[in-house]
Amino acid sequence: MLKSLEGTWCLVLGVSSGIGRAIALGLAREGVNVAGVHFDTASRDEEVAALQEEIRSNGVQAHFYNANAARRATREQVVPDLAELTAHTGGVHILVHSLAFGTLVPFLPREGWDRPVSSRQLEMTLDVMANSLVYWTQDLVEAGLLRPGGKIFALTSAGTSQALPSYGSVSAAKSALESHVRQLACELAPQGIAVNALRAGTTVTPALQRIPEHADYVAKAGQNNPHGRLTRPEDVADAVALLSRTDSSWISGNTIGVDGAELHAAAGAWGAPASL
């Protein structure tokens, strides 16, 4: 049975831009209070403040933390605050992991790159984009903030199976993230909490635009999507809202494509080949 999300709470890791931003706004329109973690310089203060006000304009609360979501100290600050904020509303109903900070240095030397990826860069990427999901889940469970009917969503990408010259570290992190999702889904099943990865189609976000090869990739993806357009952040936000409107935990442990059939079209004969 589908239910209203009004009055519940979500925690969005990576709330200030791209898909995380769209999810926060989409859930706010459904009446969900938003707690968000972002990591931005002072140059974006006005933009982030405007986002908070836009969320609050829907009649919900918005509490943001400008801190590194991969650090234990951040969790130690945010989790107790969430316990207080959600004390009378059933904890955190939705956890969204949308962290897109990792190295784009290739594994081996090549033209334009003097040095290959370092162990520090590789480990940082895995920690931020994959392992942090486990750590946040551990702390929220320990605090009693994830309860039956809760939903956890982790944002992955088709980069787990497609090779791009600069994407090796991120691809490894996304593959690990999907593995973490499957494991968490099994361990949280007895508590009635669903865990899924959402594989968005090619979406023009600040994170995508940092990839050196993004322009060619975007052009090919646009040709391949049978909808005639790229995925938009709002498409992913709609999926999160839809999947969160039930207390069922029977859809869990999956990587769910939110791509308008882009990946399937790319593998077949629709438009131009999308592989790079």
mmCIF file of N, CA and C in Angstrom, residues 3 90-93 134 136-152 183-195 246-252:
data_model
loop_
_atom_site.group_PDB
_atom_site.id
_atom_site.type_symbol
_atom_site.label_atom_id
_atom_site.label_comp_id
_atom_site.label_asym_id
_atom_site.label_seq_id
_atom_site.Cartn_x
_atom_site.Cartn_y
_atom_site.Cartn_z
ATOM 1 N N LYS A 3 1.775 5.106 0.748
ATOM 2 C CA LYS A 3 1.423 5.984 1.848
ATOM 3 C C LYS A 3 2.022 7.360 1.624
ATOM 4 N N GLY A 90 9.655 9.164 14.247
ATOM 5 C CA GLY A 90 10.010 7.818 13.803
ATOM 6 C C GLY A 90 11.370 7.666 13.188
ATOM 7 N N GLY A 91 12.305 8.535 13.528
ATOM 8 C CA GLY A 91 13.663 8.387 13.018
ATOM 9 C C GLY A 91 13.816 8.854 11.585
ATOM 10 N N VAL A 92 14.860 8.357 10.932
ATOM 11 C CA VAL A 92 15.165 8.723 9.547
ATOM 12 C C VAL A 92 14.507 7.705 8.626
ATOM 13 N N HIS A 93 13.522 8.137 7.870
ATOM 14 C CA HIS A 93 12.812 7.213 6.973
ATOM 15 C C HIS A 93 13.620 6.909 5.717
ATOM 16 N N VAL A 134 28.471 2.327 4.446
ATOM 17 C CA VAL A 134 28.454 1.361 5.540
ATOM 18 C C VAL A 134 28.560 2.072 6.885
ATOM 19 N N TRP A 136 27.841 5.228 7.772
ATOM 20 C CA TRP A 136 26.634 5.980 8.121
ATOM 21 C C TRP A 136 25.514 5.027 8.534
ATOM 22 N N THR A 137 25.372 3.929 7.822
ATOM 23 C CA THR A 137 24.329 2.965 8.170
ATOM 24 C C THR A 137 24.578 2.381 9.551
ATOM 25 N N GLN A 138 25.808 2.020 9.837
ATOM 26 C CA GLN A 138 26.144 1.490 11.157
ATOM 27 C C GLN A 138 25.728 2.460 12.261
ATOM 28 N N ASP A 139 26.093 3.732 12.110
ATOM 29 C CA ASP A 139 25.829 4.706 13.163
ATOM 30 C C ASP A 139 24.339 4.999 13.310
ATOM 31 N N LEU A 140 23.622 5.052 12.190
ATOM 32 C CA LEU A 140 22.183 5.312 12.260
ATOM 33 C C LEU A 140 21.439 4.132 12.885
ATOM 34 N N VAL A 141 21.878 2.914 12.571
ATOM 35 C CA VAL A 141 21.262 1.731 13.181
ATOM 36 C C VAL A 141 21.553 1.700 14.675
ATOM 37 N N GLU A 142 22.796 1.954 15.040
ATOM 38 C CA GLU A 142 23.169 1.937 16.454
ATOM 39 C C GLU A 142 22.371 2.966 17.256
ATOM 40 N N ALA A 143 22.080 4.111 16.635
ATOM 41 C CA ALA A 143 21.315 5.162 17.307
ATOM 42 C C ALA A 143 19.813 4.903 17.277
ATOM 43 N N GLY A 144 19.385 3.829 16.630
ATOM 44 C CA GLY A 144 17.967 3.510 16.546
ATOM 45 C C GLY A 144 17.195 4.408 15.606
ATOM 46 N N LEU A 145 17.882 5.009 14.645
ATOM 47 C CA LEU A 145 17.235 5.959 13.747
ATOM 48 C C LEU A 145 16.740 5.343 12.448
ATOM 49 N N LEU A 146 17.178 4.138 12.120
ATOM 50 C CA LEU A 146 16.653 3.417 10.956
ATOM 51 C C LEU A 146 15.733 2.327 11.471
ATOM 52 N N ARG A 147 14.475 2.409 11.092
ATOM 53 C CA ARG A 147 13.449 1.537 11.657
ATOM 54 C C ARG A 147 12.703 0.801 10.553
ATOM 55 N N PRO A 148 11.877 -0.179 10.911
ATOM 56 C CA PRO A 148 11.128 -0.921 9.885
ATOM 57 C C PRO A 148 10.397 0.015 8.935
ATOM 58 N N GLY A 149 10.484 -0.293 7.652
ATOM 59 C CA GLY A 149 9.896 0.564 6.623
ATOM 60 C C GLY A 149 10.872 1.577 6.065
ATOM 61 N N GLY A 150 12.060 1.695 6.698
ATOM 62 C CA GLY A 150 13.053 2.648 6.232
ATOM 63 C C GLY A 150 13.646 2.265 4.889
ATOM 64 N N LYS A 151 14.180 3.272 4.198
ATOM 65 C CA LYS A 151 14.741 3.064 2.869
ATOM 66 C C LYS A 151 16.134 3.678 2.788
ATOM 67 N N ILE A 152 17.060 2.928 2.180
ATOM 68 C CA ILE A 152 18.410 3.422 1.919
ATOM 69 C C ILE A 152 18.646 3.354 0.418
ATOM 70 N N GLN A 183 25.025 -6.439 0.548
ATOM 71 C CA GLN A 183 25.300 -6.960 1.885
ATOM 72 C C GLN A 183 24.411 -6.303 2.942
ATOM 73 N N LEU A 184 24.283 -4.994 2.869
ATOM 74 C CA LEU A 184 23.434 -4.291 3.826
ATOM 75 C C LEU A 184 21.977 -4.720 3.694
ATOM 76 N N ALA A 185 21.539 -4.958 2.460
ATOM 77 C CA ALA A 185 20.158 -5.411 2.254
ATOM 78 C C ALA A 185 19.905 -6.723 2.986
ATOM 79 N N CYS A 186 20.862 -7.633 2.918
ATOM 80 C CA CYS A 186 20.703 -8.921 3.605
ATOM 81 C C CYS A 186 20.712 -8.739 5.127
ATOM 82 N N GLU A 187 21.613 -7.918 5.622
ATOM 83 C CA GLU A 187 21.740 -7.777 7.065
ATOM 84 C C GLU A 187 20.611 -6.945 7.675
ATOM 85 N N LEU A 188 19.999 -6.058 6.887
ATOM 86 C CA LEU A 188 18.914 -5.229 7.399
ATOM 87 C C LEU A 188 17.531 -5.805 7.114
ATOM 88 N N ALA A 189 17.473 -6.888 6.339
ATOM 89 C CA ALA A 189 16.181 -7.505 6.023
ATOM 90 C C ALA A 189 15.385 -7.874 7.274
ATOM 91 N N PRO A 190 15.998 -8.476 8.305
ATOM 92 C CA PRO A 190 15.219 -8.808 9.499
ATOM 93 C C PRO A 190 14.584 -7.597 10.177
ATOM 94 N N GLN A 191 15.145 -6.413 9.936
ATOM 95 C CA GLN A 191 14.600 -5.189 10.523
ATOM 96 C C GLN A 191 13.603 -4.493 9.600
ATOM 97 N N GLY A 192 13.357 -5.072 8.430
ATOM 98 C CA GLY A 192 12.374 -4.496 7.517
ATOM 99 C C GLY A 192 12.843 -3.235 6.833
ATOM 100 N N ILE A 193 14.152 -3.100 6.639
ATOM 101 C CA ILE A 193 14.723 -1.914 5.985
ATOM 102 C C ILE A 193 15.228 -2.307 4.606
ATOM 103 N N ALA A 194 14.829 -1.578 3.582
ATOM 104 C CA ALA A 194 15.218 -1.870 2.204
ATOM 105 C C ALA A 194 16.433 -1.049 1.811
ATOM 106 N N VAL A 195 17.341 -1.680 1.081
ATOM 107 C CA VAL A 195 18.561 -1.016 0.615
ATOM 108 C C VAL A 195 18.711 -1.287 -0.877
ATOM 109 N N THR A 246 6.164 3.095 0.546
ATOM 110 C CA THR A 246 5.667 1.829 1.079
ATOM 111 C C THR A 246 6.554 1.389 2.225
ATOM 112 N N ASP A 247 5.973 0.670 3.172
ATOM 113 C CA ASP A 247 6.755 0.115 4.270
ATOM 114 C C ASP A 247 7.382 -1.230 3.901
ATOM 115 N N SER A 248 7.064 -1.732 2.724
ATOM 116 C CA SER A 248 7.597 -3.030 2.311
ATOM 117 C C SER A 248 9.114 -2.973 2.129
ATOM 118 N N SER A 249 9.781 -4.049 2.530
ATOM 119 C CA SER A 249 11.227 -4.179 2.303
ATOM 120 C C SER A 249 11.517 -5.284 1.298
ATOM 121 N N TRP A 250 10.527 -5.627 0.471
ATOM 122 C CA TRP A 250 10.682 -6.756 -0.446
ATOM 123 C C TRP A 250 11.414 -6.380 -1.735
ATOM 124 N N ILE A 251 11.496 -5.104 -2.049
ATOM 125 C CA ILE A 251 12.366 -4.645 -3.133
ATOM 126 C C ILE A 251 13.645 -4.180 -2.459
ATOM 127 N N SER A 252 14.660 -5.020 -2.443
ATOM 128 C CA SER A 252 15.867 -4.711 -1.685
ATOM 129 C C SER A 252 17.047 -5.474 -2.266
#
